[in-house]
Coordinates of C-alpha atoms in Angstrom, one line a residue:
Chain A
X1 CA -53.6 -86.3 -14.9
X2 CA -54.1 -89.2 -16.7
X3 CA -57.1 -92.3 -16.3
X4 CA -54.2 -94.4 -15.9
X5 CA -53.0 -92.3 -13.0
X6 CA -55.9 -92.0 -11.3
X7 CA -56.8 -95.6 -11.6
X8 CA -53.7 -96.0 -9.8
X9 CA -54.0 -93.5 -6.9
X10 CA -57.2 -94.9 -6.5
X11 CA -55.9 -98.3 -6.3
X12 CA -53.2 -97.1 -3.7
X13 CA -56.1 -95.6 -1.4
X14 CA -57.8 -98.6 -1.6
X15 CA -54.6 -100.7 -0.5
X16 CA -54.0 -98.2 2.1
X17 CA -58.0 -98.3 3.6
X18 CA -57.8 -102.0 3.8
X19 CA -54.9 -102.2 5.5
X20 CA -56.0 -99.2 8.4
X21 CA -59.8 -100.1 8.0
X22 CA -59.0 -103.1 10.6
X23 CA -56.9 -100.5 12.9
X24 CA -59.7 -98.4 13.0
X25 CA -62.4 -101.1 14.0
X26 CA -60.5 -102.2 16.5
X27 CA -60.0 -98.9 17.6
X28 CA -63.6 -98.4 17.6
X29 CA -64.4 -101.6 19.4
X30 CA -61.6 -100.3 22.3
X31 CA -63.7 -96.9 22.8
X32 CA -66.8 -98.5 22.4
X33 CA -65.8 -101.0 25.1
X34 CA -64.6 -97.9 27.8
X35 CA -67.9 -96.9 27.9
X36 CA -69.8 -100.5 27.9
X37 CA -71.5 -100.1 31.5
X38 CA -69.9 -102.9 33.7
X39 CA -72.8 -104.9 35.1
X40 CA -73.2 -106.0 38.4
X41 CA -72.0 -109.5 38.8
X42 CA -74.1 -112.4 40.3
X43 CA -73.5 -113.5 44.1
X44 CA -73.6 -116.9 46.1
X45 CA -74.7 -116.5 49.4
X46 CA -72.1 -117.7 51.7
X47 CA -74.8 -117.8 54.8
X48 CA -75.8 -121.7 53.7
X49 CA -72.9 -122.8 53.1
X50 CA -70.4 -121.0 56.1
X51 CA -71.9 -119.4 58.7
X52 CA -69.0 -118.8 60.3
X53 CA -66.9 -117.3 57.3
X54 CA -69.8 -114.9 56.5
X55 CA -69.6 -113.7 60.1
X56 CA -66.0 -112.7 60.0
X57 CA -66.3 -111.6 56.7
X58 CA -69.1 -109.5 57.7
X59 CA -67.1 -108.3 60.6
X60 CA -64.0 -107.5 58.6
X61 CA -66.3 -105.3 56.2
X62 CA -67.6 -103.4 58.9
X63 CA -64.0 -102.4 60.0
X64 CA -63.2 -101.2 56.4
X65 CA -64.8 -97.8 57.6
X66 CA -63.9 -95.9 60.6
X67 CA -66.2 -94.7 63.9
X68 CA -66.5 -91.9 65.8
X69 CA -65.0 -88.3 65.1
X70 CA -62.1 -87.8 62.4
X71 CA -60.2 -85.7 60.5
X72 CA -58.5 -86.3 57.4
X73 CA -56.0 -84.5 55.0
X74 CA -55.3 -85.6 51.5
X75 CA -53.9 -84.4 48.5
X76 CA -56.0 -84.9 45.6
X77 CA -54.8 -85.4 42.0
X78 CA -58.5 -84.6 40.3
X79 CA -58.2 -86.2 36.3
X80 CA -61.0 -86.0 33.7
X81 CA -61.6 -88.5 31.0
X82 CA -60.1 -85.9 28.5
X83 CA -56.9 -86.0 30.6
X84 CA -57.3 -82.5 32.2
X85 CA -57.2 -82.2 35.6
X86 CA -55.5 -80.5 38.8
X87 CA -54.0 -81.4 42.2
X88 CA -55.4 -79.8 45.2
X89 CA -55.5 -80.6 49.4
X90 CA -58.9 -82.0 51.0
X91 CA -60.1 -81.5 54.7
X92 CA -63.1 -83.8 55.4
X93 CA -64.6 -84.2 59.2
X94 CA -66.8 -86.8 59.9
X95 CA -68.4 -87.0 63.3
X96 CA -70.8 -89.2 63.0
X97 CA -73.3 -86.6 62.5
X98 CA -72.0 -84.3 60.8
X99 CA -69.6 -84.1 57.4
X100 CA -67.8 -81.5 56.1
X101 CA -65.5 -81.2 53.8
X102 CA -62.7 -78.4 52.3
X103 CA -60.6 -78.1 49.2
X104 CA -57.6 -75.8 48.9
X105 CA -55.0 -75.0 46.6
X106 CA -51.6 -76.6 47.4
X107 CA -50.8 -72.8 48.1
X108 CA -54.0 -73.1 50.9
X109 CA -56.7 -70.8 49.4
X110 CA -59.8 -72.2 50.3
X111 CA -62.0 -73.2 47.0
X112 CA -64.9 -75.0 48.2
X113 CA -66.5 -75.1 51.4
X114 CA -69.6 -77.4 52.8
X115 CA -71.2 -79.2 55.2
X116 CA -73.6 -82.1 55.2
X117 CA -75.8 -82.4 58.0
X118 CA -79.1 -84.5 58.5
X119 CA -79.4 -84.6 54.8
X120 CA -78.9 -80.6 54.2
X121 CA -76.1 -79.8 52.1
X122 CA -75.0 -76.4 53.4
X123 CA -72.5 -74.7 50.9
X124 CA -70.3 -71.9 52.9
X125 CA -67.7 -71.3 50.1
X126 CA -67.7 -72.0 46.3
X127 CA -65.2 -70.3 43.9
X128 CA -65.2 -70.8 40.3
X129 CA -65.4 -73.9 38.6
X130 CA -66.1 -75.2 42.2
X131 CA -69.7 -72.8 42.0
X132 CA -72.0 -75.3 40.5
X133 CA -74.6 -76.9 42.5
X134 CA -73.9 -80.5 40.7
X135 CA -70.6 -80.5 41.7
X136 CA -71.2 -79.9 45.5
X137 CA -73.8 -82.8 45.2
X138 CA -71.0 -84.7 43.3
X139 CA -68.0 -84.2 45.8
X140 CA -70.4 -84.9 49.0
X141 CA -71.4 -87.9 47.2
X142 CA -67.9 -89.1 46.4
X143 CA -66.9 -88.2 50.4
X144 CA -69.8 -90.0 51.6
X145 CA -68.7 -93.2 48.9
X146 CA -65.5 -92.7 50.5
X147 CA -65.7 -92.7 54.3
X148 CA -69.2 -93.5 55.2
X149 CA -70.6 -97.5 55.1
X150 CA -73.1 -97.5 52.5
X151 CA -76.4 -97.1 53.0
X152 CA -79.0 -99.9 53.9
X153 CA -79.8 -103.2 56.1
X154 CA -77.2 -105.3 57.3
X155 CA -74.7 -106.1 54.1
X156 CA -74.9 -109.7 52.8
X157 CA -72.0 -112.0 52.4
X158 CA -71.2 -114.2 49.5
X159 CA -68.9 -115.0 46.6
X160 CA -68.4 -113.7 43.2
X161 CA -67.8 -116.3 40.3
X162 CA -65.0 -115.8 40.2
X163 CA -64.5 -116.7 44.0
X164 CA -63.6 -113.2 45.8
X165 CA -65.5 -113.0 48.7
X166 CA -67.6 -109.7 49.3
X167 CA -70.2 -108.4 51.1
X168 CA -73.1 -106.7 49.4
X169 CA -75.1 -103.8 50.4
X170 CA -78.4 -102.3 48.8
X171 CA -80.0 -99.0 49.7
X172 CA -83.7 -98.4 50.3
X173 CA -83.1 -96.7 46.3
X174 CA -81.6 -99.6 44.8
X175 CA -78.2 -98.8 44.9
X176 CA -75.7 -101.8 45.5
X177 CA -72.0 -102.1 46.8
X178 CA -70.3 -104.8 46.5
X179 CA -67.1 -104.4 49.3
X180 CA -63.9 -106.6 48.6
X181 CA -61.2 -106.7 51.6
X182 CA -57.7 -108.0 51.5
X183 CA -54.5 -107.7 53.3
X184 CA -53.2 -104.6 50.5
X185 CA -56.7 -103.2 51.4
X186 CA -60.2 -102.6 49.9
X187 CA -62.5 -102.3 46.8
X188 CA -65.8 -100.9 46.5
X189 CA -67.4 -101.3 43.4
X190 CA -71.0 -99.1 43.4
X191 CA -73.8 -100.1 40.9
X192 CA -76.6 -97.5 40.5
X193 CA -80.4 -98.9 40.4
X194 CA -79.9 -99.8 36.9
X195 CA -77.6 -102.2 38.3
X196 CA -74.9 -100.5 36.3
X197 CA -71.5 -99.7 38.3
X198 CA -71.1 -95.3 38.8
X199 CA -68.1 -96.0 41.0
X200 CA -65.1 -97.9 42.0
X201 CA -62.7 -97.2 45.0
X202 CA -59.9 -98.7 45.8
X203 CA -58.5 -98.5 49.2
X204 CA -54.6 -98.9 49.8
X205 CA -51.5 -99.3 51.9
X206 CA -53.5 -99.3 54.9
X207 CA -52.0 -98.1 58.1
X208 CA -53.6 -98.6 62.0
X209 CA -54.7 -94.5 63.2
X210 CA -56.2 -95.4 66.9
X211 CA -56.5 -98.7 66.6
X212 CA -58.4 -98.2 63.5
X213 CA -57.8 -98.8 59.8
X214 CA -57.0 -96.2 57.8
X215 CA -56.0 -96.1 53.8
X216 CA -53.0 -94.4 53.0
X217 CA -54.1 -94.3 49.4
X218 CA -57.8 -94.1 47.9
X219 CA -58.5 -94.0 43.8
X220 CA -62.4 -93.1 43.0
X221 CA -62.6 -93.7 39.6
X222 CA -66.0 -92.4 38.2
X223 CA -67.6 -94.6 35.1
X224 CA -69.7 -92.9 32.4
X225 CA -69.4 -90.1 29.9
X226 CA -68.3 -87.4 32.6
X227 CA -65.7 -90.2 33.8
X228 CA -63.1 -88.9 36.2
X229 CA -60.6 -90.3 38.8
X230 CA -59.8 -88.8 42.2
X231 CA -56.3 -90.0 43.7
X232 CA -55.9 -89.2 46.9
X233 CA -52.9 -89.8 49.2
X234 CA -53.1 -89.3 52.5
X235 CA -51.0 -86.2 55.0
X236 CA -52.5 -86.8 58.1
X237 CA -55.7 -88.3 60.4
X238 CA -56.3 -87.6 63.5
X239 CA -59.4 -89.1 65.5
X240 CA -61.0 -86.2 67.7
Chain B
X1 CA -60.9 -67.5 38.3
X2 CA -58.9 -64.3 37.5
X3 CA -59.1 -62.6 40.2
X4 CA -58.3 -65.6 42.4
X5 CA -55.3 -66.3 40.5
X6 CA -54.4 -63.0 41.1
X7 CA -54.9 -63.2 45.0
X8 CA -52.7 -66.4 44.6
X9 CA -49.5 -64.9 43.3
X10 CA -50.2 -61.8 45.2
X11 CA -49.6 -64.0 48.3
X12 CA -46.7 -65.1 46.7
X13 CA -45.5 -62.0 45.1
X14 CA -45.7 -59.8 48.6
X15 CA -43.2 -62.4 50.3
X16 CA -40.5 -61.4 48.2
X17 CA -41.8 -58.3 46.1
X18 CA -43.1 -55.9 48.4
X19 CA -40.3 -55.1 50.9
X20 CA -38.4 -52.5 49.4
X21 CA -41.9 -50.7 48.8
X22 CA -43.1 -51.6 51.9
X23 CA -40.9 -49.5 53.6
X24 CA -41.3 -46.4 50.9
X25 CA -44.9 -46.7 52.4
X26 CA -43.4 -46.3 55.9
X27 CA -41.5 -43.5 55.1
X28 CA -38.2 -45.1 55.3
X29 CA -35.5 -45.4 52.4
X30 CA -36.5 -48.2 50.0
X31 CA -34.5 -51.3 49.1
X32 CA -33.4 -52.2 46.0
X33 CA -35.0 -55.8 45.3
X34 CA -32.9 -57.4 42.3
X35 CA -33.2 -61.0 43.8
X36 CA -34.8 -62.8 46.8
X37 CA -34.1 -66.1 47.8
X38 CA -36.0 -67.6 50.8
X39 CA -37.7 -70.6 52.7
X40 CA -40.6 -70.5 53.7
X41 CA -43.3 -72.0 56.6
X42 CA -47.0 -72.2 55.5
X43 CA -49.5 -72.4 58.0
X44 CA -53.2 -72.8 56.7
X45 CA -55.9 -72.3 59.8
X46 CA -59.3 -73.8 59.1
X47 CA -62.2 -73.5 61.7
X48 CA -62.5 -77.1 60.6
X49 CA -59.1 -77.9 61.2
X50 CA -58.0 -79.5 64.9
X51 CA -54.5 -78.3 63.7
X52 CA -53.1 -76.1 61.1
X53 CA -52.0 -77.6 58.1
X54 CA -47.9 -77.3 57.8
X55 CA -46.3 -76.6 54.2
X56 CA -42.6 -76.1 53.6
X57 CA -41.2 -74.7 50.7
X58 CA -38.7 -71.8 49.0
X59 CA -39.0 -68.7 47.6
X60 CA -36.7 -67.4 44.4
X61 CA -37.6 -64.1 43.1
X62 CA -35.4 -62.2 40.0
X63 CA -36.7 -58.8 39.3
X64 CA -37.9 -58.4 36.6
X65 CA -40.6 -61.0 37.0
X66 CA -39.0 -64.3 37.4
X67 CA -40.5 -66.4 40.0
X68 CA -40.0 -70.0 41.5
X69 CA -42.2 -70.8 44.2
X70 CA -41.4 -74.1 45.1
X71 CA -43.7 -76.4 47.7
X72 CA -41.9 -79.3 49.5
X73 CA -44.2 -80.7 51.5
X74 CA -46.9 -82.3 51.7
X75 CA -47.7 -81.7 47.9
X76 CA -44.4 -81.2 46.4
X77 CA -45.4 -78.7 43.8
X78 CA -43.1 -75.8 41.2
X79 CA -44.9 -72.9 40.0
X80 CA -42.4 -71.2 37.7
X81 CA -42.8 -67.6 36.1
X82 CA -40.4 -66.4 33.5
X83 CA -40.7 -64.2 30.3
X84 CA -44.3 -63.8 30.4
X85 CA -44.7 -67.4 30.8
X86 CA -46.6 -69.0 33.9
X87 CA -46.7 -73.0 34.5
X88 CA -47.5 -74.9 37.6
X89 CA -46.0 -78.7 37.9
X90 CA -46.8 -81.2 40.2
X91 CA -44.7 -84.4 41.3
X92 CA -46.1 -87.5 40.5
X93 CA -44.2 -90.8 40.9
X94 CA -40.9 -89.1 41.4
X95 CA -41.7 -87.1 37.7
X96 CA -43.2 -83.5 37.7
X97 CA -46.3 -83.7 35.7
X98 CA -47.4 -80.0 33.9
X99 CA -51.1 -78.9 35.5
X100 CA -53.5 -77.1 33.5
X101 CA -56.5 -75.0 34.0
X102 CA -57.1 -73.6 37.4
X103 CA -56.7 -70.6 36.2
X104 CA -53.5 -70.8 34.5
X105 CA -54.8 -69.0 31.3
X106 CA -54.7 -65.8 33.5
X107 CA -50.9 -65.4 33.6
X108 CA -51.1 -62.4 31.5
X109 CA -52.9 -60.5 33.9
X110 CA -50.5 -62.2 37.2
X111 CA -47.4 -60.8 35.7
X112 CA -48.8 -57.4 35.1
X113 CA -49.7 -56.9 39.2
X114 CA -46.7 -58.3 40.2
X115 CA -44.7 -56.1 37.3
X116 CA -47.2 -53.0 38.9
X117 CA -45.2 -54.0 42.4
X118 CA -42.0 -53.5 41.0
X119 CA -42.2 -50.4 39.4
X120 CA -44.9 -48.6 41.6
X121 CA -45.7 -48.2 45.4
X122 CA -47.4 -50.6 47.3
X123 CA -50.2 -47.6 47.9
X124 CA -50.5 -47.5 43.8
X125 CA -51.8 -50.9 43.1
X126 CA -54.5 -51.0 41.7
X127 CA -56.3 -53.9 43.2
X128 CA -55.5 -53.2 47.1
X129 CA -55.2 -50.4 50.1
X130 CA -52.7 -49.9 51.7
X131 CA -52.0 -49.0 55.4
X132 CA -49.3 -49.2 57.7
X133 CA -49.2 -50.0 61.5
X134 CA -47.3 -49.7 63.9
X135 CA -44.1 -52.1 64.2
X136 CA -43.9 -52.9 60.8
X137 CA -47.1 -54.0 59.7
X138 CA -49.0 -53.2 56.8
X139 CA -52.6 -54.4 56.1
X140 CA -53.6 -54.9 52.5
X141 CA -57.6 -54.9 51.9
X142 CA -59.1 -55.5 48.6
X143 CA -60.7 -52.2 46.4
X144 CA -63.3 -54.5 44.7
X145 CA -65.6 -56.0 46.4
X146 CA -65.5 -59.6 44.0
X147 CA -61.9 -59.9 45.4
X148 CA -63.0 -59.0 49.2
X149 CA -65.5 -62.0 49.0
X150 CA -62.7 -64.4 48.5
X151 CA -60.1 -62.7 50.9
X152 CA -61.0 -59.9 53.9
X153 CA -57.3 -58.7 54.0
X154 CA -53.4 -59.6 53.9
X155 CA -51.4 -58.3 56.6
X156 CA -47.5 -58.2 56.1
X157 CA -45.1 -57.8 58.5
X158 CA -41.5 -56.6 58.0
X159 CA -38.3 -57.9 58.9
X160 CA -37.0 -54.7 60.4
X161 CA -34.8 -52.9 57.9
X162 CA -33.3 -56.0 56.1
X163 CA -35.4 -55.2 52.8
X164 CA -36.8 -58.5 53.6
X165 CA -40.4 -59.7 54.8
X166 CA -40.9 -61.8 58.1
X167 CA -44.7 -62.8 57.1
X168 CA -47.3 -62.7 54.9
X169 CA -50.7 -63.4 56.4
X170 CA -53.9 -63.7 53.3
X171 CA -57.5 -63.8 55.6
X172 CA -60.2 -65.3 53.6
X173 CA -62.4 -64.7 57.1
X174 CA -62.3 -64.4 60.1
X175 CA -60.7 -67.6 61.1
X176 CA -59.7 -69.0 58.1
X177 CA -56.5 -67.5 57.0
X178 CA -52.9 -69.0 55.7
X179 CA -49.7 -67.7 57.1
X180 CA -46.5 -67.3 55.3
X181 CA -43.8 -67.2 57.9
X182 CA -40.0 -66.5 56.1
X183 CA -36.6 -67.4 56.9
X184 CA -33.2 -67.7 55.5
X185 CA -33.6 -65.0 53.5
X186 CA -31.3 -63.8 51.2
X187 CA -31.4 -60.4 49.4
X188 CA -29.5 -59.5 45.7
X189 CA -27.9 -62.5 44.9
X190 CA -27.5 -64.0 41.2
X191 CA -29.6 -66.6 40.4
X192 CA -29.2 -68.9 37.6
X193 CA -31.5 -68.2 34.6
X194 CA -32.3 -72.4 34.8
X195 CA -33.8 -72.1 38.0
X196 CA -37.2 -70.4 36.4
X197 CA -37.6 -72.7 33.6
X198 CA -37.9 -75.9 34.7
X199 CA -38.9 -77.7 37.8

């Protein structure tokens, strides 16, 4: 091969670089931004300005979660950040003591089995790659995110900058939730102590279950570098 | 995860598999299986559970080893098995959506029990014992004891000399079991080869 040749594949690679190099940064900048930790947003308290408003929004957040004994079935499309994932059917009971929870294959062997109960995680069944004591933590977490109001004092109520209306709660740990409630249903966004959001769930299509408000659809997406989201779609509640 | 894939298409495979060899066990003249077409009830009972959780679905079995085992409701779900090959599909927004992982890596070893149904005895399989009771039920209990921790036993129950099975009941303990109850069934029919390869 020839200088001249070379010179000229060079100059080709060169041309073709430049023109991908700004692809690729972009690129770059997209991923980068997926795992930018979304902070948690600033908050007016509504208290001075409308007591009134932050009573019934107060009110309307405390409906957003359901009371006394119940049962719920979902199916639950389970998708990793790296696009694997399965679909599989979830029992949880909550009675007001009490929480347990079940997941089954669609053909109804049980994989996972346990109950939470005064702050003692009791596993009963755990078959492979449902064995791991992380991910027991992890799915009682997610259940209790779910169903149960967040922990803490009495939520506050206030407005975003943007001018949605939420109500904010912080655990004794530091962990806050900001709760967003409209007519299509709710959002939960949940920001760990370092004020960085873990958690997002997004309650739809909510239907009345004994005079109580039930989602029909729940999406838990999970931020971070083991990111996952959790669709569930509900087959039946019964209150007991 | 093997062996619980195994216990999986076990379930499934006794439905439509085991009849004619259940009734060698019995002492009675076995059935030729070439096809098996059925529906199928799914009860799943939970000590948890205030009421059983109801699946619907349908059975299509070709002998050699061609499955569909198709759930309707409330997950509508296709788990197809055809020349060697294993997939599971789930619908999605009105599209089926290919699964992978839980286990699906261990089709190999699926297709060589249920291919060990079809050419043995139900008392030769290597992973359960047979024994059969009285009005037409034989209870299946795991060998190893790995596969006994994640079900006690499978009872099935025949229906009477049809060649066909009236139920397949898998206990993981003592109240938590999942019941296949069959009906419509239809024995030796030709099946079109589409109906295993794609949901």
């Amino acid at each position: 091969m020839s200088i001249k040749q070379r010179l000229g594949e060079k100059t080709i690679l060169r041309g073709t670089l430049k023109s991908v190099l700004p692809f690729l940064f972009l690129l770059l900048l997209a991923a980068c931004s997926t795992l930018q930790p979304v902070h948690l947003p600033d908050l007016t308290a509504l208290d001075a300005v409308d007591d009134h408003q932050a009573g019934q929004l107060l009110q309307r957040c405390s409906k957003n979660f359901v009371t006394g004994s119940w049962q719920f079935v979902h199916s639950i499309a389970f998708k990793r950040g790296d696009g694997g994932g399965a679909t599989v059917i979830g029992v949880t009971v909550l009675d007001g003591q009490k929480l347990h929870c079940a997941l089954m294959t669609v053909e109804g062997l049980v994989l996972f089995e346990a109950e939470l109960a005064q702050e003692k995680l009791t596993v009963s069944r755990a078959l492979p790659p449902f064995d791991k004591p992380e991910f027991a933590r992890g799915l009682i977490r997610d259940v209790q995110a779910i169903f149960l109001p967040p922990a803490g004092e009495e939520p506050k109520a206030g407005r975003l900058a943007g001018g949605e209306l939420v109500c904010r709660y912080q655990a004794d740990n530091g962990q806050i939730t900001d709760l967003l409630i409209d007519e299509k249903g709710s959002r939960m966004n949940i920001y760990d102590p370092d004020l960085n959001r873990s958690r997002s769930i997004v309650a739809g299509s909510p239907i009345t279950v004994a005079a109580e408000r039930v989602p029909e659809t729940l999406e838990l997406t999970a931020s971070g570098l083991s990111a996952y989201t959790l669709t569930m779609t509900l087959i039946s509640a019964d209150k007991i | 995860m093997r062996s619980l894939v195994v216990v999986l298409f076990l379930a499934a495979g006794l439905g439509f598999l085991s009849p004619a060899r259940a009734q060698d066990v019995a002492g009675q003249p076995p059935v030729r299986v070439d096809s098996v077409q059925a529906e199928f009830t799914q009860e799943k009972h939970l000590p948890i559970l205030v009421r059983p959780i109801i699946s619907r679905g349908t059975f299509v079995f070709q002998a050699p080893a061609s499955l569909r085992w198709e759930y309707l409701s409330p997950v509508h779900s296709v788990l197809l098995m055809d020349d060697g090959r294993t997939r599971k599909f789930i619908e999605r927004n009105d599209q089926f959506v290919e699964e992978q992982g839980m286990g699906m890596d261990s089709m190999a070893i699926v297709l060589q029990e249920i291919t060990g149904w079809l050419d043995g005895h139900i008392t030769d399989t290597p992973t359960f014992k047979a024994k059969v009771q009285e009005g037409g039920l034989i209870v299946l209990t795991p060998k190893e004891a790995a596969l006994a921790r994640i079900i006690s036993r499978i009872e099935l129950r025949l229906a009477g000399q049809s060649g066909l099975m009236e139920s397949v009941t898998l206990y993981e303990g003592p109240d938590s079991l999942t019941k296949l109850i069959f009906s419509h069934g239809v024995l030796n029919e030709k099946i079109p080869a589409a109906t295993f390869m794609k949901p």
